[in-house]
Every structure is written in structure tokens, then in C-alpha cells.
Amino acid sequence: MKKDPDYMVTIQDTNFILTKSQIEFDAPNYFTTCFLGDFEESKTLHLKLSRDPGLFRIISDYLCGYNIFPLAEQVVPARMSPQLVLTNLQIDAEFYQLDGLVEQCEALIAQKHSETGSDKRYLLLGCEYDHFPDTDVVWPLEHHIDTAVRPESRHWRTIVTGQRLGQKPLREMEFPENHTGFQGLRRIGAVERFAREMGCVDHMLVGWYHELVDLCDRSPGAHYELIVVLAL
């Protein structure tokens, strides 16, 4: 009987060997497309990616058919907080197109929100604006606030429950506790200033989401989206 080949996946210089049964688990997925399709990887049997190797160890176990939840402390990547590992695992599961793992992550995230008070309400301050800096330098968020608060920027607000925080795009938001030092404090202050300018003075900052959407016609301008999350 002809032996099935092994497939090598290199994640940031860390090598993982997958069998055919592993890559076909929860198929179709990113691995079946690369290794069993018409791509170069189907010839070299080698795939190089710049994802997180710690998260991929968990995914490798999942591809073996193992139950990986609840996650043990030992499998949490060293540079990742336990609070973020489940969310980041879902992001990688989506990247690898592992629909079954995505569903498991979504269910666990929803359960955690339910256990920790997902009915708690949050105020979202949304803004869309075009930023035209004087130079080609890409300035950080704190340099955008003067533009974001202008009347011509498009503002909106809504109230959501905690369950929404586990969904796109809010699950990718930044948190104040992850920004330290002078630069970090200045960025937090800038986001809080935006909230004050929008008339929200007494609400605690939970986090924010800031994204470059696309380039505008007038280079070097660009179109941005900003969502600030406040606790009610």
C-alpha cells in the first residue's frame, strides 16, 4: 500500500508535520487548498506562514481529532494573555478556514460572555473620517483626533450588550491595559478626549477599534473608521 506523504507547515521558523488525515480533518480548509490543489505547495509539500506557532500547536491537536477545550494553561502562548488566547485562536481558525473550530470558539466566547454578564450594556461611538496629513508619514491614532471630532466627519452612536464585543470588528479592538508607557498613556488620553468631544464625560473607556479602510482619491489621504467602546 502506498504511504501517504507528510506535509510540513513552518510557522515563524517552527516546523510542524501534518498527515493527510490531519489536513483533511474539518475540510475543505486552507491546508487542503494548498496541499491538494494546484498550488506550488502541492509539489513541495511545504507551507510557510507568519502566524503564531503557539496557537498552531493547539490547532495541530485539533486536526488530530482531539478535544482541545477547555484550554490548559500550559498551551497558552507565552506572549499572549489568557483572556485573548480564545479570541486569537478563533481568528487563526478563520484564517485556516476550519469551520468546525470557528464554531467551537464562537460558542465558548458566547458562553463566557453569558457567565460574566453579557447583558451588560456598552455605548459605541462610531466615526468615519478622511485624514489628510501634511507628509507621507502614517501617524498613530492620537494624531487623528482633531480630524475625527470635526463636524464634517460622520458620527454615529448605538448601545450594545457584551455579546457584541465578541463579534467583528469589536473582538479585534484594543484595550487601555495593553498600552503602557508615555506613548500608551497619550493614546488612551486621545481616545478619552474623543469621547469627551462627543459629549460622553462620565463613562469609563473599555476599548477602541481603529482601522484604515481605503485610500482616498487625494493622496496621501486615507479613509478611516473609529469605534470607541464605553461602559454604561
mmCIF file of C-alpha atoms in Angstrom:
data_model
loop_
_atom_site.group_PDB
_atom_site.id
_atom_site.type_symbol
_atom_site.label_atom_id
_atom_site.label_comp_id
_atom_site.label_asym_id
_atom_site.label_seq_id
_atom_site.Cartn_x
_atom_site.Cartn_y
_atom_site.Cartn_z
ATOM 1 C CA MET A 1 0.000 0.000 0.000
ATOM 2 C CA LYS A 2 1.340 3.396 -0.962
ATOM 3 C CA LYS A 3 2.105 5.545 2.048
ATOM 4 C CA ASP A 4 0.517 8.990 2.149
ATOM 5 C CA PRO A 5 3.053 11.822 2.236
ATOM 6 C CA ASP A 6 3.670 14.059 5.220
ATOM 7 C CA TYR A 7 3.133 17.787 4.909
ATOM 8 C CA MET A 8 5.398 20.353 6.556
ATOM 9 C CA VAL A 9 3.999 23.635 7.855
ATOM 10 C CA THR A 10 6.570 26.189 9.011
ATOM 11 C CA ILE A 11 5.211 28.838 11.359
ATOM 12 C CA GLN A 12 7.814 31.517 12.145
ATOM 13 C CA ASP A 13 10.726 29.049 11.857
ATOM 14 C CA THR A 14 8.903 26.341 13.846
ATOM 15 C CA ASN A 15 8.212 23.201 11.826
ATOM 16 C CA PHE A 16 5.064 21.092 12.157
ATOM 17 C CA ILE A 17 4.449 17.808 10.369
ATOM 18 C CA LEU A 18 0.862 17.097 9.352
ATOM 19 C CA THR A 19 -0.524 13.874 7.930
ATOM 20 C CA LYS A 20 -3.084 13.692 5.147
ATOM 21 C CA SER A 21 -5.777 12.710 7.646
ATOM 22 C CA GLN A 22 -4.983 15.858 9.630
ATOM 23 C CA ILE A 23 -5.208 18.252 6.713
ATOM 24 C CA GLU A 24 -8.468 16.593 5.623
ATOM 25 C CA PHE A 25 -9.953 16.994 9.095
ATOM 26 C CA ASP A 26 -12.565 19.783 9.031
ATOM 27 C CA ALA A 27 -12.158 20.061 5.252
ATOM 28 C CA PRO A 28 -12.304 21.878 2.931
ATOM 29 C CA ASN A 29 -9.815 24.228 4.522
ATOM 30 C CA TYR A 30 -6.651 26.262 3.878
ATOM 31 C CA PHE A 31 -4.447 23.147 4.012
ATOM 32 C CA THR A 32 -6.433 21.088 1.517
ATOM 33 C CA THR A 33 -6.467 24.066 -0.843
ATOM 34 C CA CYS A 34 -2.676 24.489 -0.643
ATOM 35 C CA PHE A 35 -1.533 20.870 -0.475
ATOM 36 C CA LEU A 36 -4.176 19.098 -2.538
ATOM 37 C CA GLY A 37 -4.886 21.857 -5.059
ATOM 38 C CA ASP A 38 -2.910 23.289 -7.952
ATOM 39 C CA PHE A 39 -0.614 25.477 -5.859
ATOM 40 C CA GLU A 40 3.162 25.202 -5.536
ATOM 41 C CA GLU A 41 2.766 23.686 -2.057
ATOM 42 C CA SER A 42 1.148 20.604 -3.615
ATOM 43 C CA LYS A 43 4.543 19.887 -5.208
ATOM 44 C CA THR A 44 6.898 20.962 -2.414
ATOM 45 C CA LEU A 45 4.629 19.656 0.401
ATOM 46 C CA HIS A 46 5.889 22.638 2.390
ATOM 47 C CA LEU A 47 3.902 25.669 3.536
ATOM 48 C CA LYS A 48 5.467 28.727 5.210
ATOM 49 C CA LEU A 49 3.307 31.124 7.235
ATOM 50 C CA SER A 50 3.885 34.002 9.641
ATOM 51 C CA ARG A 51 1.149 33.119 12.133
ATOM 52 C CA ASP A 52 1.594 32.245 15.819
ATOM 53 C CA PRO A 53 3.328 28.881 16.418
ATOM 54 C CA GLY A 54 1.855 28.577 19.907
ATOM 55 C CA LEU A 55 -1.674 28.783 18.558
ATOM 56 C CA PHE A 56 -0.796 26.354 15.780
ATOM 57 C CA ARG A 57 0.189 23.711 18.355
ATOM 58 C CA ILE A 58 -3.388 23.864 19.596
ATOM 59 C CA ILE A 59 -4.711 23.697 16.043
ATOM 60 C CA SER A 60 -2.447 20.721 15.284
ATOM 61 C CA ASP A 61 -4.037 18.829 18.199
ATOM 62 C CA TYR A 62 -7.484 19.784 16.893
ATOM 63 C CA LEU A 63 -6.572 18.387 13.472
ATOM 64 C CA CYS A 64 -5.786 15.078 15.190
ATOM 65 C CA GLY A 65 -9.414 14.943 16.311
ATOM 66 C CA TYR A 66 -8.600 15.678 19.951
ATOM 67 C CA ASN A 67 -10.864 17.667 22.231
ATOM 68 C CA ILE A 68 -8.854 20.839 22.902
ATOM 69 C CA PHE A 69 -11.290 22.641 25.212
ATOM 70 C CA PRO A 70 -11.082 23.788 27.901
ATOM 71 C CA LEU A 71 -7.607 25.092 27.099
ATOM 72 C CA ALA A 72 -4.939 24.176 29.643
ATOM 73 C CA GLU A 73 -2.726 26.947 30.995
ATOM 74 C CA GLN A 74 0.327 25.166 29.587
ATOM 75 C CA VAL A 75 -0.834 25.608 25.972
ATOM 76 C CA VAL A 76 -1.406 29.375 26.207
ATOM 77 C CA PRO A 77 1.338 31.114 24.162
ATOM 78 C CA ALA A 78 3.854 32.842 26.432
ATOM 79 C CA ARG A 79 3.401 36.294 24.908
ATOM 80 C CA MET A 80 -0.409 36.118 24.884
ATOM 81 C CA SER A 81 -2.728 36.818 27.814
ATOM 82 C CA PRO A 82 -5.162 34.016 28.785
ATOM 83 C CA GLN A 83 -8.016 36.462 28.134
ATOM 84 C CA LEU A 84 -7.012 36.843 24.480
ATOM 85 C CA VAL A 85 -5.998 33.305 23.531
ATOM 86 C CA LEU A 86 -9.532 32.091 22.730
ATOM 87 C CA THR A 87 -10.285 35.143 20.573
ATOM 88 C CA ASN A 88 -6.952 34.834 18.753
ATOM 89 C CA LEU A 89 -7.499 31.107 18.274
ATOM 90 C CA GLN A 90 -10.793 31.916 16.569
ATOM 91 C CA ILE A 91 -9.036 34.430 14.318
ATOM 92 C CA ASP A 92 -6.497 31.782 13.271
ATOM 93 C CA ALA A 93 -9.256 29.186 12.822
ATOM 94 C CA GLU A 94 -10.930 31.578 10.398
ATOM 95 C CA PHE A 95 -7.625 32.109 8.588
ATOM 96 C CA TYR A 96 -7.151 28.344 8.195
ATOM 97 C CA GLN A 97 -10.842 28.015 7.205
ATOM 98 C CA LEU A 98 -11.544 25.465 9.931
ATOM 99 C CA ASP A 99 -15.284 25.999 10.228
ATOM 100 C CA GLY A 100 -15.763 23.436 12.984
ATOM 101 C CA LEU A 101 -13.140 25.073 15.197
ATOM 102 C CA VAL A 102 -14.584 28.525 14.490
ATOM 103 C CA GLU A 103 -17.983 27.323 15.697
ATOM 104 C CA GLN A 104 -16.481 25.869 18.879
ATOM 105 C CA CYS A 105 -14.638 29.118 19.620
ATOM 106 C CA GLU A 106 -17.739 31.217 18.982
ATOM 107 C CA ALA A 107 -19.799 29.022 21.312
ATOM 108 C CA LEU A 108 -17.208 29.267 24.105
ATOM 109 C CA ILE A 109 -16.859 33.028 23.712
ATOM 110 C CA ALA A 110 -20.641 33.421 23.866
ATOM 111 C CA GLN A 111 -20.730 31.198 26.967
ATOM 112 C CA LYS A 112 -18.024 33.258 28.688
ATOM 113 C CA HIS A 113 -19.928 36.469 27.957
ATOM 114 C CA SER A 114 -23.053 34.881 29.415
ATOM 115 C CA GLU A 115 -21.226 33.820 32.568
ATOM 116 C CA THR A 116 -19.568 37.209 33.053
ATOM 117 C CA GLY A 117 -22.613 39.330 32.347
ATOM 118 C CA SER A 118 -23.084 39.595 28.615
ATOM 119 C CA ASP A 119 -26.265 41.570 29.287
ATOM 120 C CA LYS A 120 -24.164 44.490 30.449
ATOM 121 C CA ARG A 121 -24.620 47.397 28.071
ATOM 122 C CA TYR A 122 -21.965 49.403 26.262
ATOM 123 C CA LEU A 123 -22.123 52.675 24.373
ATOM 124 C CA LEU A 124 -20.415 52.676 20.976
ATOM 125 C CA LEU A 125 -19.229 55.949 19.481
ATOM 126 C CA GLY A 126 -18.574 55.453 15.791
ATOM 127 C CA CYS A 127 -16.802 57.765 13.386
ATOM 128 C CA GLU A 128 -15.782 57.688 9.729
ATOM 129 C CA TYR A 129 -13.364 60.333 8.546
ATOM 130 C CA ASP A 130 -10.829 61.212 5.876
ATOM 131 C CA HIS A 131 -7.372 62.089 7.153
ATOM 132 C CA PHE A 132 -5.003 64.170 5.024
ATOM 133 C CA PRO A 133 -1.650 64.544 6.781
ATOM 134 C CA ASP A 134 0.953 67.081 5.691
ATOM 135 C CA THR A 135 3.501 64.327 4.957
ATOM 136 C CA ASP A 136 3.550 60.718 3.794
ATOM 137 C CA VAL A 137 4.200 59.574 7.380
ATOM 138 C CA VAL A 138 1.472 57.284 8.762
ATOM 139 C CA TRP A 139 0.638 58.950 12.076
ATOM 140 C CA PRO A 140 -0.802 56.969 15.006
ATOM 141 C CA LEU A 141 -4.352 57.382 16.264
ATOM 142 C CA GLU A 142 -3.623 60.241 18.677
ATOM 143 C CA HIS A 143 -2.754 62.463 15.702
ATOM 144 C CA HIS A 144 -6.163 61.796 14.126
ATOM 145 C CA ILE A 145 -8.439 63.042 16.902
ATOM 146 C CA ASP A 146 -8.639 66.653 15.693
ATOM 147 C CA THR A 147 -9.880 65.337 12.354
ATOM 148 C CA ALA A 148 -12.213 62.726 13.835
ATOM 149 C CA VAL A 149 -14.097 65.231 16.023
ATOM 150 C CA ARG A 150 -14.802 67.698 13.202
ATOM 151 C CA PRO A 151 -18.462 68.174 12.276
ATOM 152 C CA GLU A 152 -17.822 67.060 8.691
ATOM 153 C CA SER A 153 -16.708 63.632 9.940
ATOM 154 C CA ARG A 154 -19.536 61.103 10.017
ATOM 155 C CA HIS A 155 -20.522 60.256 13.596
ATOM 156 C CA TRP A 156 -22.967 57.729 14.979
ATOM 157 C CA ARG A 157 -23.706 56.001 18.280
ATOM 158 C CA THR A 158 -25.536 52.912 19.470
ATOM 159 C CA ILE A 159 -25.906 50.737 22.572
ATOM 160 C CA VAL A 160 -24.995 47.032 22.546
ATOM 161 C CA THR A 161 -24.700 44.177 25.029
ATOM 162 C CA GLY A 162 -21.483 42.421 25.963
ATOM 163 C CA GLN A 163 -22.151 39.614 23.466
ATOM 164 C CA ARG A 164 -21.412 42.058 20.646
ATOM 165 C CA LEU A 165 -17.892 42.583 21.961
ATOM 166 C CA GLY A 166 -17.034 39.055 20.860
ATOM 167 C CA GLN A 167 -18.050 39.729 17.268
ATOM 168 C CA LYS A 168 -16.290 41.512 14.416
ATOM 169 C CA PRO A 169 -14.945 44.134 14.432
ATOM 170 C CA LEU A 170 -15.120 44.683 18.205
ATOM 171 C CA ARG A 171 -13.373 41.430 19.069
ATOM 172 C CA GLU A 172 -10.279 42.975 17.450
ATOM 173 C CA MET A 173 -10.429 46.178 19.496
ATOM 174 C CA GLU A 174 -7.542 47.485 21.569
ATOM 175 C CA PHE A 175 -7.741 47.771 25.343
ATOM 176 C CA PRO A 176 -6.290 50.523 27.563
ATOM 177 C CA GLU A 177 -4.452 47.994 29.747
ATOM 178 C CA ASN A 178 -2.398 46.883 26.745
ATOM 179 C CA HIS A 179 -0.999 50.395 26.193
ATOM 180 C CA THR A 180 1.740 51.375 28.631
ATOM 181 C CA GLY A 181 4.459 53.982 28.978
ATOM 182 C CA PHE A 182 4.253 57.584 27.857
ATOM 183 C CA GLN A 183 3.127 56.772 24.320
ATOM 184 C CA GLY A 184 0.477 54.353 25.555
ATOM 185 C CA LEU A 185 -0.948 56.806 28.065
ATOM 186 C CA ARG A 186 -1.013 59.530 25.417
ATOM 187 C CA ARG A 187 -3.016 57.272 23.101
ATOM 188 C CA ILE A 188 -5.502 56.409 25.858
ATOM 189 C CA GLY A 189 -5.880 60.109 26.638
ATOM 190 C CA ALA A 190 -6.543 60.849 22.968
ATOM 191 C CA VAL A 191 -9.324 58.269 22.784
ATOM 192 C CA GLU A 192 -10.859 59.599 26.014
ATOM 193 C CA ARG A 193 -10.690 63.091 24.540
ATOM 194 C CA PHE A 194 -12.676 61.884 21.518
ATOM 195 C CA ALA A 195 -15.339 60.526 23.883
ATOM 196 C CA ARG A 196 -15.499 63.847 25.741
ATOM 197 C CA GLU A 197 -15.805 65.769 22.486
ATOM 198 C CA MET A 198 -18.751 63.524 21.632
ATOM 199 C CA GLY A 199 -20.407 64.538 24.913
ATOM 200 C CA CYS A 200 -19.563 61.423 26.951
ATOM 201 C CA VAL A 201 -17.703 62.648 30.017
ATOM 202 C CA ASP A 202 -18.540 60.192 32.798
ATOM 203 C CA HIS A 203 -18.349 56.823 31.023
ATOM 204 C CA MET A 204 -15.347 54.533 31.538
ATOM 205 C CA LEU A 205 -13.307 53.666 28.453
ATOM 206 C CA VAL A 206 -13.434 49.936 27.640
ATOM 207 C CA GLY A 207 -11.521 49.927 24.354
ATOM 208 C CA TRP A 208 -11.417 51.117 20.765
ATOM 209 C CA TYR A 209 -11.218 49.852 17.203
ATOM 210 C CA HIS A 210 -9.348 51.903 14.598
ATOM 211 C CA GLU A 211 -8.930 50.790 11.006
ATOM 212 C CA LEU A 212 -7.653 52.163 7.719
ATOM 213 C CA VAL A 213 -10.450 51.312 5.294
ATOM 214 C CA ASP A 214 -9.071 52.554 1.985
ATOM 215 C CA LEU A 215 -7.023 55.268 0.354
ATOM 216 C CA CYS A 216 -8.786 58.396 -0.784
ATOM 217 C CA ASP A 217 -8.515 59.912 -4.230
ATOM 218 C CA ARG A 218 -6.358 62.734 -2.930
ATOM 219 C CA SER A 219 -3.093 61.066 -1.937
ATOM 220 C CA PRO A 220 -1.753 60.778 0.747
ATOM 221 C CA GLY A 221 -5.215 60.967 2.348
ATOM 222 C CA ALA A 222 -6.991 57.893 3.616
ATOM 223 C CA HIS A 223 -10.404 56.862 4.911
ATOM 224 C CA TYR A 224 -10.589 55.582 8.497
ATOM 225 C CA GLU A 225 -13.136 54.008 10.828
ATOM 226 C CA LEU A 226 -13.045 54.523 14.592
ATOM 227 C CA ILE A 227 -15.262 52.891 17.222
ATOM 228 C CA VAL A 228 -14.854 53.820 20.883
ATOM 229 C CA VAL A 229 -16.473 51.491 23.438
ATOM 230 C CA LEU A 230 -17.656 52.935 26.756
ATOM 231 C CA ALA A 231 -19.188 51.169 29.737
ATOM 232 C CA LEU A 232 -22.709 52.208 30.765
#
